[in-house]
PDB file of C-alpha atoms in Angstrom:
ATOM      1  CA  UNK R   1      80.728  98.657  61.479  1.00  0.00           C
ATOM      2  CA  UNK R   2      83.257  98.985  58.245  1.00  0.00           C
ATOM      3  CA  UNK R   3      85.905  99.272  60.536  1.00  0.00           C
ATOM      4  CA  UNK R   4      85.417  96.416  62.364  1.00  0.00           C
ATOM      5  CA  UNK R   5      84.569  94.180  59.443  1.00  0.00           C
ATOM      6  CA  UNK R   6      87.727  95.546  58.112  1.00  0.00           C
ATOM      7  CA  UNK R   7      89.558  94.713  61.382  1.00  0.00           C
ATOM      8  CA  UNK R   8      88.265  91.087  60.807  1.00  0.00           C
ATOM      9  CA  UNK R   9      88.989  90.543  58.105  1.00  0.00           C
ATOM     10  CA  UNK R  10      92.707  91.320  58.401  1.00  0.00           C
ATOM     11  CA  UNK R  11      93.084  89.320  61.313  1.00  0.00           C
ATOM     12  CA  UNK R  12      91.592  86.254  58.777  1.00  0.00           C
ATOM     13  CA  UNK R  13      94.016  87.220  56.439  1.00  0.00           C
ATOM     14  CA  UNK R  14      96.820  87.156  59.413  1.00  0.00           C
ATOM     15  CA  UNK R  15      95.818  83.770  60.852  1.00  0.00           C
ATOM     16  CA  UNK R  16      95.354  82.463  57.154  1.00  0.00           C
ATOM     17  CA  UNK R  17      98.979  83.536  56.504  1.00  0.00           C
ATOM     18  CA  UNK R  18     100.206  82.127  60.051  1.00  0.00           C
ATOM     19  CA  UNK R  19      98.392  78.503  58.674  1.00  0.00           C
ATOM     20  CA  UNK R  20     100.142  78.733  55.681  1.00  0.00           C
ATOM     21  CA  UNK R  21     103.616  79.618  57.313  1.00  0.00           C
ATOM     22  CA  UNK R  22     102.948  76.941  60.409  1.00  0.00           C
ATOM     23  CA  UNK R  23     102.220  74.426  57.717  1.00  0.00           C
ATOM     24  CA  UNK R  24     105.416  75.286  55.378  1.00  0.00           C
ATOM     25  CA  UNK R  25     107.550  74.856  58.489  1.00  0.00           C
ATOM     26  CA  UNK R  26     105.680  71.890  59.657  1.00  0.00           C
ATOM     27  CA  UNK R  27     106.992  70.488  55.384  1.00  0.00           C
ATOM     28  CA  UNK R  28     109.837  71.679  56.192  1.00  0.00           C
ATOM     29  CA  UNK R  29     110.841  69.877  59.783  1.00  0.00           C
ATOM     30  CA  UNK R  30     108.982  66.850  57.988  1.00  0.00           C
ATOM     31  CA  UNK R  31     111.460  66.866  55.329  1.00  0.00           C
ATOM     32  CA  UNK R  32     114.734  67.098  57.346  1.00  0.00           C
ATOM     33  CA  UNK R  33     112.972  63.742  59.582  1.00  0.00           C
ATOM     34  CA  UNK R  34     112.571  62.033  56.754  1.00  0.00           C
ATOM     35  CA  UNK R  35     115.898  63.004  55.026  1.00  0.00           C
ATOM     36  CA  UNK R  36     117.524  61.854  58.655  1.00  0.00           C
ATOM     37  CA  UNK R  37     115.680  59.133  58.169  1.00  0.00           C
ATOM     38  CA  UNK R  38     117.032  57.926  55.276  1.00  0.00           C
ATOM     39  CA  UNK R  39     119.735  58.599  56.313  1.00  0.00           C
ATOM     40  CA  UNK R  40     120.041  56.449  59.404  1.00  0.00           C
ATOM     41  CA  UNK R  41     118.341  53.725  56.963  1.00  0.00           C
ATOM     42  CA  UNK R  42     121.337  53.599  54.450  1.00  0.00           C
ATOM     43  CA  UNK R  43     123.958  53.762  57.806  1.00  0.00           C
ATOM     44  CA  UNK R  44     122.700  50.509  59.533  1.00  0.00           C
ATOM     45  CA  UNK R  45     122.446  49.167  55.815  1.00  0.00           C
ATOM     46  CA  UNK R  46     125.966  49.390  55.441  1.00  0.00           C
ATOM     47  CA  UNK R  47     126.319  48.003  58.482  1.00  0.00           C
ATOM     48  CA  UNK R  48     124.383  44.895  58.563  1.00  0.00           C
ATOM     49  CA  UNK R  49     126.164  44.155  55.226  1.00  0.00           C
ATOM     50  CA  UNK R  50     129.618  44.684  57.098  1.00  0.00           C
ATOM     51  CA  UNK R  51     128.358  42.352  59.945  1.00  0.00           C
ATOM     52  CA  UNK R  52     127.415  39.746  57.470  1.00  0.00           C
ATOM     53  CA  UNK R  53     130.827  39.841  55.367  1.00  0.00           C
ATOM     54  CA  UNK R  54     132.029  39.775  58.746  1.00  0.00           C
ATOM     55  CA  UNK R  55     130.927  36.696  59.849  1.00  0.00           C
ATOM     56  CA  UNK R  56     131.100  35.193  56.506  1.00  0.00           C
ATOM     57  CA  UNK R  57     134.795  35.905  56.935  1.00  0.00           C
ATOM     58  CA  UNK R  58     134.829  34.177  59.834  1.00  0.00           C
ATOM     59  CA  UNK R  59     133.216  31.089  58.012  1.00  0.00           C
ATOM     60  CA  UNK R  60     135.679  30.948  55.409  1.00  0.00           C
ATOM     61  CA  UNK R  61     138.577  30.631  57.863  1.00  0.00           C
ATOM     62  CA  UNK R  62     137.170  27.886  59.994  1.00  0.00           C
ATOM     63  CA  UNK R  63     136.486  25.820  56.731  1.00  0.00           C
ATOM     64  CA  UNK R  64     139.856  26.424  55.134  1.00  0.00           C
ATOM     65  CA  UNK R  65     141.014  25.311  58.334  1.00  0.00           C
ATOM     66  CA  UNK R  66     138.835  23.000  58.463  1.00  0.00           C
ATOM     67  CA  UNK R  67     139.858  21.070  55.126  1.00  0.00           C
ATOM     68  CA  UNK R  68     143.966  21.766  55.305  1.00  0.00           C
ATOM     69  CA  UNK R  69     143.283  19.734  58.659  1.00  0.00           C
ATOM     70  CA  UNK R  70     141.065  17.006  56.524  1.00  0.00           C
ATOM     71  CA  UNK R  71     144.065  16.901  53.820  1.00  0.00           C
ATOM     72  CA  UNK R  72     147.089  16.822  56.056  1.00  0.00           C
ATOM     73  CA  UNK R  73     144.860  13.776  57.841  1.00  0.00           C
ATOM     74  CA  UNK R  74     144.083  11.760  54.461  1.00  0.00           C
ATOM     75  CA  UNK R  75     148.070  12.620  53.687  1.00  0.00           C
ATOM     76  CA  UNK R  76     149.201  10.427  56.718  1.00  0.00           C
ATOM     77  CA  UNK R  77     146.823   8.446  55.895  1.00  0.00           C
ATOM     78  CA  UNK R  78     148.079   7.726  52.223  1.00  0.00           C
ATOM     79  CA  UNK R  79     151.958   7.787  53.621  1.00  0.00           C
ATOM     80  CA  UNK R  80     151.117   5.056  56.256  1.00  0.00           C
ATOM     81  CA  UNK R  81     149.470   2.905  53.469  1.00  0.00           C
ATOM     82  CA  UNK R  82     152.566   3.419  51.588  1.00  0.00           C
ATOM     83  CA  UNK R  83     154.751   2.155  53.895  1.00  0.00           C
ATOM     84  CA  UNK R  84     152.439  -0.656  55.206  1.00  0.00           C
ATOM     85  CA  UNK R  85     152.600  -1.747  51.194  1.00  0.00           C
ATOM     86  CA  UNK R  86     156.287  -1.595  51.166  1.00  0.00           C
ATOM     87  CA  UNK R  87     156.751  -3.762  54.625  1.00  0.00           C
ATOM     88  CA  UNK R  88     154.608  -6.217  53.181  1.00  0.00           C
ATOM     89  CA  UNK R  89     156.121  -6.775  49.696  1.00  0.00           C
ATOM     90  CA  UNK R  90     159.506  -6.630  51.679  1.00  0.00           C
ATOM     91  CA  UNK R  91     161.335  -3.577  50.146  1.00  0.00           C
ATOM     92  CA  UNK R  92     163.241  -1.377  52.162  1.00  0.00           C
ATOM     93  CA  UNK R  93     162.351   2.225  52.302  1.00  0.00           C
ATOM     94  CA  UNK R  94     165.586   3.161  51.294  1.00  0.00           C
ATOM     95  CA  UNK R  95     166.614   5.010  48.125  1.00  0.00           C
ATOM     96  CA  UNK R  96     163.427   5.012  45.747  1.00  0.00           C
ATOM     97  CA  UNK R  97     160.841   4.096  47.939  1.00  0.00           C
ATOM     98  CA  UNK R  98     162.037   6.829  50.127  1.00  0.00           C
ATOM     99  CA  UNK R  99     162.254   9.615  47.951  1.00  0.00           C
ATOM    100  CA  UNK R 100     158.254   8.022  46.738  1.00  0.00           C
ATOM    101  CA  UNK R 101     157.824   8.354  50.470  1.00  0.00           C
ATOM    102  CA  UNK R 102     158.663  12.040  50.444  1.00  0.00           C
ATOM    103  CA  UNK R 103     157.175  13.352  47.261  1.00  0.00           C
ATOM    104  CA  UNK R 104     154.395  12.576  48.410  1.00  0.00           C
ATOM    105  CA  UNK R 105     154.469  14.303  51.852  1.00  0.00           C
ATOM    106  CA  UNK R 106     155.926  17.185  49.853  1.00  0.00           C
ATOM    107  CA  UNK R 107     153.119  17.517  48.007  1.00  0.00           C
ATOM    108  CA  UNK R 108     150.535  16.820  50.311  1.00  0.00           C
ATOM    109  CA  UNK R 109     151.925  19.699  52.416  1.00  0.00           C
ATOM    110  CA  UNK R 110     151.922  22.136  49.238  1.00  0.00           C
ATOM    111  CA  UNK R 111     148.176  21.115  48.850  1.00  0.00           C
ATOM    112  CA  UNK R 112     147.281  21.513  52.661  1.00  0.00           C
ATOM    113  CA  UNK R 113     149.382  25.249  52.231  1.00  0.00           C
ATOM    114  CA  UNK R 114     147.452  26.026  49.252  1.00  0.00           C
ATOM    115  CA  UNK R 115     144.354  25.715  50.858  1.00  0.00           C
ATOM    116  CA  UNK R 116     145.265  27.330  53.510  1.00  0.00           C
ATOM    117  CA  UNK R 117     146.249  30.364  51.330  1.00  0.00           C
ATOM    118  CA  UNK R 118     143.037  29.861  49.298  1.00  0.00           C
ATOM    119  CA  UNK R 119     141.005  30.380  52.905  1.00  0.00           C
ATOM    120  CA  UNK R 120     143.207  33.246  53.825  1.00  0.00           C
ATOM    121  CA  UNK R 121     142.466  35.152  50.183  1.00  0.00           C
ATOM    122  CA  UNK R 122     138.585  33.987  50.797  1.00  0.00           C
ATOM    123  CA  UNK R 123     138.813  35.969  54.313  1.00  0.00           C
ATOM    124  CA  UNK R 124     140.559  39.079  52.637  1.00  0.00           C
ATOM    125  CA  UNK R 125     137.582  39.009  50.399  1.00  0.00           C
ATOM    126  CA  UNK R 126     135.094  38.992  52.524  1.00  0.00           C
ATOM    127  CA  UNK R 127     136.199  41.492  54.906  1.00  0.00           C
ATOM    128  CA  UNK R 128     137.395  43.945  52.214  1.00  0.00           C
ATOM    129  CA  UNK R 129     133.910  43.122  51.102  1.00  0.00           C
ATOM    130  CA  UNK R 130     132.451  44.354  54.633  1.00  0.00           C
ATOM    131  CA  UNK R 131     134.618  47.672  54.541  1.00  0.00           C
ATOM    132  CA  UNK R 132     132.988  48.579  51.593  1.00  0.00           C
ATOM    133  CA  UNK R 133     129.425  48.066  52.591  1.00  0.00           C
ATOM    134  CA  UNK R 134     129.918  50.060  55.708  1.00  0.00           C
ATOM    135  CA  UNK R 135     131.751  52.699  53.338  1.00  0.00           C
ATOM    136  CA  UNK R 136     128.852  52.744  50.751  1.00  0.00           C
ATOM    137  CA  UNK R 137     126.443  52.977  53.579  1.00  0.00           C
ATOM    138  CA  UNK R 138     127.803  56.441  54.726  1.00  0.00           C
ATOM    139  CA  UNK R 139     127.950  57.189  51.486  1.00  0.00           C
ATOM    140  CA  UNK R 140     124.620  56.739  50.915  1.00  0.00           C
ATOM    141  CA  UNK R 141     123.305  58.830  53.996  1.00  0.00           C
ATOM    142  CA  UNK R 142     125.660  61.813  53.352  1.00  0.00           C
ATOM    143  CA  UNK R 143     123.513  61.545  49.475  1.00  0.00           C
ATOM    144  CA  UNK R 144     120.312  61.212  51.712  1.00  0.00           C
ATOM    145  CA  UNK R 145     121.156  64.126  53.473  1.00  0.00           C
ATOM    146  CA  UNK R 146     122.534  66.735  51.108  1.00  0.00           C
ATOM    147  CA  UNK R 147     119.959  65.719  48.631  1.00  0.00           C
ATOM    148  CA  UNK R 148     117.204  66.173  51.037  1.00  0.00           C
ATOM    149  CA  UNK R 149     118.512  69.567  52.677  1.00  0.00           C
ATOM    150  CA  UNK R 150     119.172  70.477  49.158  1.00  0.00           C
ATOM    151  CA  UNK R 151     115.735  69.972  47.830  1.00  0.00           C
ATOM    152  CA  UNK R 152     114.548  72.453  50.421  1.00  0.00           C
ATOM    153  CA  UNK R 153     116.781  75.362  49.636  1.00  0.00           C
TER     154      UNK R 153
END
C-alpha cells in the first residue's frame, strides 16, 4: 500500500508540474499573439495615417489648381474691363495705358504662380507627412515586438 500511495502521489506531483509548465507555455504563446498583435495594430496605424495624408495631398493639389484657375479667370476678367474702360473714354492703348495693361497681367500671373507654388509646398507637406506616419508605424511595431519578446526573456 505505501508504495502505491507513494507511486500516486508522484504522478500528482508530475501532472501538477506538467499544468504548471502547459500553462507557462500557454503565457508564453499568449504573449508573443498579443505582442504580434500590437504589432500589426501600430503597422496599419501608420498606414491609414499615410492613406489619409495621401489623399489629403491629393486635395490640396486639385484646390490650388483649382483657385490659380479662379485667379487667372478674374485676371481676364479685370484686363477686359480695362480695356472696355479705355475704348469708351476714347484713349488708345498705346504707351501708358499699355504698360497699365500689362502690369497688371504681370502680376496677375505672379499671383496665379504663387498659388500654384503655395499648392505644390501644401502637397510636399502632406505627403512627407504620410511617409512619416507609415515610418512611425513600423517603428512602433518593431517597439511592440522587441518589448514584448523582451519582457519574456
Amino acid at each position: 500500500g505505501a508504495g502505491t500511495a507513494a507511486a500516486a502521489g508522484a504522478g500528482t506531483a508530475a501532472a501538477a508540474g506538467a499544468g504548471t509548465a502547459a500553462a507557462a507555455g500557454a503565457g508564453t504563446y499568449a504573449a508573443y499573439a498579443g505582442a504580434a498583435l500590437s504589432a500589426l495594430s501600430a503597422i496599419q496605424q501608420g498606414r491609414a495615417a499615410g492613406k489619409a495624408a495621401d489623399f489629403n495631398a491629393e486635395m490640396a493639389g486639385a484646390e490650388a489648381a483649382s483657385r490659380e484657375r479662379a485667379q487667372r479667370e478674374e485676371a481676364m476678367r479685370r484686363i477686359s474691363s480695362i480695356q472696355s474702360q479705355l475704348g469708351k473714354s476714347g484713349a488708345t492703348t498705346a504707351g501708358t495705358p499699355l504698360l497699365v495693361l500689362a502690369e497688371s497681367a504681370a502680376n496677375a500671373e505672379i499671383d496665379a504662380l504663387n498659388t500654384r507654388t503655395s499648392g505644390g509646398l501644401q502637397q510636399t507637406l502632406y505627403r512627407s507627412s504620410g511617409r512619416n506616419a507609415r515610418t512611425a508605424g513600423t517603428i512602433r511595431a518593431g517597439t511592440s515586438l522587441l518589448a514584448g519578446y523582451g519582457a519574456l526573456g
